[in-house]
GROMACS .gro file of C-alpha atoms in nm:
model
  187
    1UNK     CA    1  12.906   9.346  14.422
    2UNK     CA    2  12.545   9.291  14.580
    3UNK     CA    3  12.585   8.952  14.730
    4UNK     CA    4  12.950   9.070  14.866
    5UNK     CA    5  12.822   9.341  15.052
    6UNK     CA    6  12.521   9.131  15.220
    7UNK     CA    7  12.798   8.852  15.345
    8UNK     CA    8  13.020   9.132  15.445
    9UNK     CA    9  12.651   9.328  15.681
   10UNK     CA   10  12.569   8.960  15.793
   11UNK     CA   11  12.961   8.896  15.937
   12UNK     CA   12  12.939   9.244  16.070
   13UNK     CA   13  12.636   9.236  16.250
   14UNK     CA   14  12.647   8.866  16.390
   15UNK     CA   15  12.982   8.949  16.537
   16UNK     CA   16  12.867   9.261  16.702
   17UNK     CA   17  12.505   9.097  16.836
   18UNK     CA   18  12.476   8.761  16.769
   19UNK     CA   19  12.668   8.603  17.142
   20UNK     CA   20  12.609   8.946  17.317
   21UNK     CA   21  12.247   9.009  17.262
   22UNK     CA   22  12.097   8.721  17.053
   23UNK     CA   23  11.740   8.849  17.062
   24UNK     CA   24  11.869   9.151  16.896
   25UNK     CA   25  12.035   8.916  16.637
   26UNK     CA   26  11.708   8.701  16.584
   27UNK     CA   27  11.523   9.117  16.533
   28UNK     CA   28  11.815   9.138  16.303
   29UNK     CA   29  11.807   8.813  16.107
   30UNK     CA   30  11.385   8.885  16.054
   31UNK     CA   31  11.465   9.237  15.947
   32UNK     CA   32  11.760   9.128  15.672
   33UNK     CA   33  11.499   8.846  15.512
   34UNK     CA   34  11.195   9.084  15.511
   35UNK     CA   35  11.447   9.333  15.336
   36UNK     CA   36  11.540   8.990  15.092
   37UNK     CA   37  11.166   8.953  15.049
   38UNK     CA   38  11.065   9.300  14.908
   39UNK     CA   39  11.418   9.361  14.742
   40UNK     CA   40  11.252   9.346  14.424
   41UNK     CA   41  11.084   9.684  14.419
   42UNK     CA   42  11.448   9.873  14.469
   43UNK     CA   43  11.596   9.742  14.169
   44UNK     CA   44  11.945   9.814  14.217
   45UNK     CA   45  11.990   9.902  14.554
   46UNK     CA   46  11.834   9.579  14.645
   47UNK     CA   47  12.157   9.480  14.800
   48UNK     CA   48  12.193   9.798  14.987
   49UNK     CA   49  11.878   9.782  15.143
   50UNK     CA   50  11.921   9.426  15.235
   51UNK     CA   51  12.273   9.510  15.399
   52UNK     CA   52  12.103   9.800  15.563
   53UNK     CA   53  11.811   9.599  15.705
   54UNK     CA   54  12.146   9.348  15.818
   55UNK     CA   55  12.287   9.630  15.983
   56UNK     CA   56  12.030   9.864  16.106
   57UNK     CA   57  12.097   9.764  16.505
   58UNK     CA   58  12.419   9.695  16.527
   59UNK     CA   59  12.468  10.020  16.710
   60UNK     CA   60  12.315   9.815  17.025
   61UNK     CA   61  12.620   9.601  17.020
   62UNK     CA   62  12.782   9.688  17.423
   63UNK     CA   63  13.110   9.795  17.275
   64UNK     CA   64  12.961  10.027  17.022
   65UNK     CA   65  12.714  10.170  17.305
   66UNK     CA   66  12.876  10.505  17.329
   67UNK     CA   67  12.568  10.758  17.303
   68UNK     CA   68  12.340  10.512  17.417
   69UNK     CA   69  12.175  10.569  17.082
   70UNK     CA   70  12.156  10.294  16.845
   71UNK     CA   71  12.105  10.432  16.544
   72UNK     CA   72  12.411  10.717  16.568
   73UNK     CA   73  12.619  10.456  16.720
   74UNK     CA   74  12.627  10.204  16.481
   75UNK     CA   75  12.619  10.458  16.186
   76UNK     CA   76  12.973  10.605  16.374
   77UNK     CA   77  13.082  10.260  16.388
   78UNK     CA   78  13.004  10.170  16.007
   79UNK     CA   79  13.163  10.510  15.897
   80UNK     CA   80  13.493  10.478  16.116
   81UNK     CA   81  13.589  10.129  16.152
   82UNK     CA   82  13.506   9.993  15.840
   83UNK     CA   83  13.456  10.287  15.592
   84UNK     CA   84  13.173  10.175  15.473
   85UNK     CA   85  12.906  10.303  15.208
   86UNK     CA   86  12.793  10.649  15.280
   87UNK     CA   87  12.456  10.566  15.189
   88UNK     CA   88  12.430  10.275  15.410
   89UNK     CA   89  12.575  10.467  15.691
   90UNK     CA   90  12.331  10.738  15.645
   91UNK     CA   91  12.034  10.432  15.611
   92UNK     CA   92  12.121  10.304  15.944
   93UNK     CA   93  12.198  10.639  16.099
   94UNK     CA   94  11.817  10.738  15.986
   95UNK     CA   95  11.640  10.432  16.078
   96UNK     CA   96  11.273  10.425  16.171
   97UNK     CA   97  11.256  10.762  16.187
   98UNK     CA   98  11.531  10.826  16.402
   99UNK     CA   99  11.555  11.202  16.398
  100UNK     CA  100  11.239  11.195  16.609
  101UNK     CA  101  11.419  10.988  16.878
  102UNK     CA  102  11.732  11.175  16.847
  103UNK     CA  103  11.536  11.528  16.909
  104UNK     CA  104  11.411  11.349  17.241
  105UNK     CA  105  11.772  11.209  17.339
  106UNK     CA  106  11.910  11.583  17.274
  107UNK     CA  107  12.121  11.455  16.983
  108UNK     CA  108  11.919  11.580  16.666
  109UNK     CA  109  12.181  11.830  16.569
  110UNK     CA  110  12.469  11.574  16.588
  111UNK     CA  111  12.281  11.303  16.404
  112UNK     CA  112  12.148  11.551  16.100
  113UNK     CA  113  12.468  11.700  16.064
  114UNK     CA  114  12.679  11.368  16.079
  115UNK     CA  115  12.448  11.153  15.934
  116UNK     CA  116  12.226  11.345  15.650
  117UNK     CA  117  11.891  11.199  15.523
  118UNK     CA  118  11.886  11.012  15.252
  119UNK     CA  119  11.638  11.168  14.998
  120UNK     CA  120  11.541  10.832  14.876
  121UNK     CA  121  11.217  10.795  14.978
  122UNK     CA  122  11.127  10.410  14.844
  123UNK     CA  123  11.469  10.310  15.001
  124UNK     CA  124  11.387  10.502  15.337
  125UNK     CA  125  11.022  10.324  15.346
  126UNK     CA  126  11.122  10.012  15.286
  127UNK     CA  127  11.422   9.974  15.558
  128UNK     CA  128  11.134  10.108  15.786
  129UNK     CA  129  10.847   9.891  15.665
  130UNK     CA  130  11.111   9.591  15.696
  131UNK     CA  131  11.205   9.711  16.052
  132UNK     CA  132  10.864   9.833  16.157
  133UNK     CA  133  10.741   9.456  16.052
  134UNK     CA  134  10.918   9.213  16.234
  135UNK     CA  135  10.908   9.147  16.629
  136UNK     CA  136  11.190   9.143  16.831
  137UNK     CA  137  11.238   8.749  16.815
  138UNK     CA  138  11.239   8.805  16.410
  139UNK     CA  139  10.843   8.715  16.320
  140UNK     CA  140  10.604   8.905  16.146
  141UNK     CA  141  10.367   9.156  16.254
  142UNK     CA  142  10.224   9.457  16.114
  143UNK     CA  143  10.320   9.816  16.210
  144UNK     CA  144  10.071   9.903  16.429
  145UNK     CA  145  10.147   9.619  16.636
  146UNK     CA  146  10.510   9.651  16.671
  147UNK     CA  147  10.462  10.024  16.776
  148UNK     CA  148  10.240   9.864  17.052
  149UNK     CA  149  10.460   9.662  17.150
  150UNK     CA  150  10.765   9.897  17.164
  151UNK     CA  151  10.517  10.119  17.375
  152UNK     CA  152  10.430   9.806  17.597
  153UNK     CA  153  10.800   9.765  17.627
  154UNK     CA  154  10.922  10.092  17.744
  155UNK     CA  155  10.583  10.271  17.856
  156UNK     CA  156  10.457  10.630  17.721
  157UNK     CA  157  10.650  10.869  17.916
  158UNK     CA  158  10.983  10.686  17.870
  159UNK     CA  159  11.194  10.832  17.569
  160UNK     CA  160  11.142  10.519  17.305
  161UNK     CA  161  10.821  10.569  17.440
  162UNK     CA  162  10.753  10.936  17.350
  163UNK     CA  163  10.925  10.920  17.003
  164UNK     CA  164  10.736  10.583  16.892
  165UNK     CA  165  10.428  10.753  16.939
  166UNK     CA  166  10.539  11.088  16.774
  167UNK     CA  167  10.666  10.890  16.492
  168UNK     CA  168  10.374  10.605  16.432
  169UNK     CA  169  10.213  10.807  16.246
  170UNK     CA  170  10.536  10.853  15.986
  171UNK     CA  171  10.578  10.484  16.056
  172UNK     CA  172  10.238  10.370  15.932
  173UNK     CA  173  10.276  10.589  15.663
  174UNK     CA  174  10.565  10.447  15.547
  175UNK     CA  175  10.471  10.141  15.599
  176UNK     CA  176  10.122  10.163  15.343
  177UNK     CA  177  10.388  10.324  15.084
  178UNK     CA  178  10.559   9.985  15.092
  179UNK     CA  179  10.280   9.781  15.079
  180UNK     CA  180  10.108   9.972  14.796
  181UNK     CA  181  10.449   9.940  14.588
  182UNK     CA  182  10.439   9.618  14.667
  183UNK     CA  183  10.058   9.553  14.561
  184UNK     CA  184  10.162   9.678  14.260
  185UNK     CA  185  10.448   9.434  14.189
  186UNK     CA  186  10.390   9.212  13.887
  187UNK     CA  187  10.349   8.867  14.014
   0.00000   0.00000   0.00000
């Protein structure tokens, strides 16, 4: 079941990003094999997060853009046109601390009540640190400097700009969860 549901994320999200916005795609593609590189700390739900981590911008895709908001528009996408895993919806849905970004878009209430948290807190951290670790051409960074550059890239007063900075904290947080579980990973 695992490896079926990464092939099925990867055809998903190239389709949606890959021609249209292929920086996106390469963010994407650096995202999914980070998530393939600390998979082994989530046991089971390896391939989730990994599909997840495939998935988690898709919501960018122009035809999907119906909010504006990434994260509820992909999750809405997932959910209706493909019926996918409720847990993955809710993953991508709750991104990076998306709440935070929805409360500035004015679309907190529609995103908690659609899209529930997932109380799965190594799950949650590691889709972020796997996000929150990889630059928009796919490298790696660390989190501190991908929320500087997300803040370079919009600017402070915009509203990625005001949410990053509300939610770095969170981020970094999340982020030394993941590497501690990580740390302790038996080599």
């Amino acid at each position: 079941m695992g490896d079926l549901i990464e092939e099925w994320a990867t055809r998903v999200a190239k389709a949606e990003l890959s021609s249209t916005l292929p920086r996106r795609w390469a963010h994407t593609q650096g995202v999914a094999k980070r998530a393939v590189e600390v998979s082994q700390v989530l046991g089971q739900d390896a391939s989730l997060l990994i599909a997840a981590a495939t998935l988690h911008d898709v919501g960018y895709a122009p035809r999907l853009a119906t909010t504006g908001f990434h994260p509820l528009d992909g999750a809405r996408f997932l959910r209706d046109e493909h019926g996918a895993d409720k847990r993955l919806v809710r993953l991508v849905a709750n991104h990076s601390f998306a709440l935070l970004e929805a409360e500035e878009r004015g679309l907190r209430k529609e995103l908690a009540s659609e899209f529930p948290l997932l109380e799965e807190p190594l799950l949650v951290d590691a889709l972020v640190y796997c996000d929150m670790t990889t630059t928009p051409d796919g490298g790696r960074t660390t989190a501190e400097e991908r929320v500087a550059e997300i803040l370079g890239r919009y600017g402070d007063d915009s509203v990625v700009g005001r949410f990053i900075r509300r939610a770095a904290p969170e981020i970094f947080a999340a982020a030394g969860r993941m590497e501690a579980e990580l740390a302790a990973q038996p080599r």
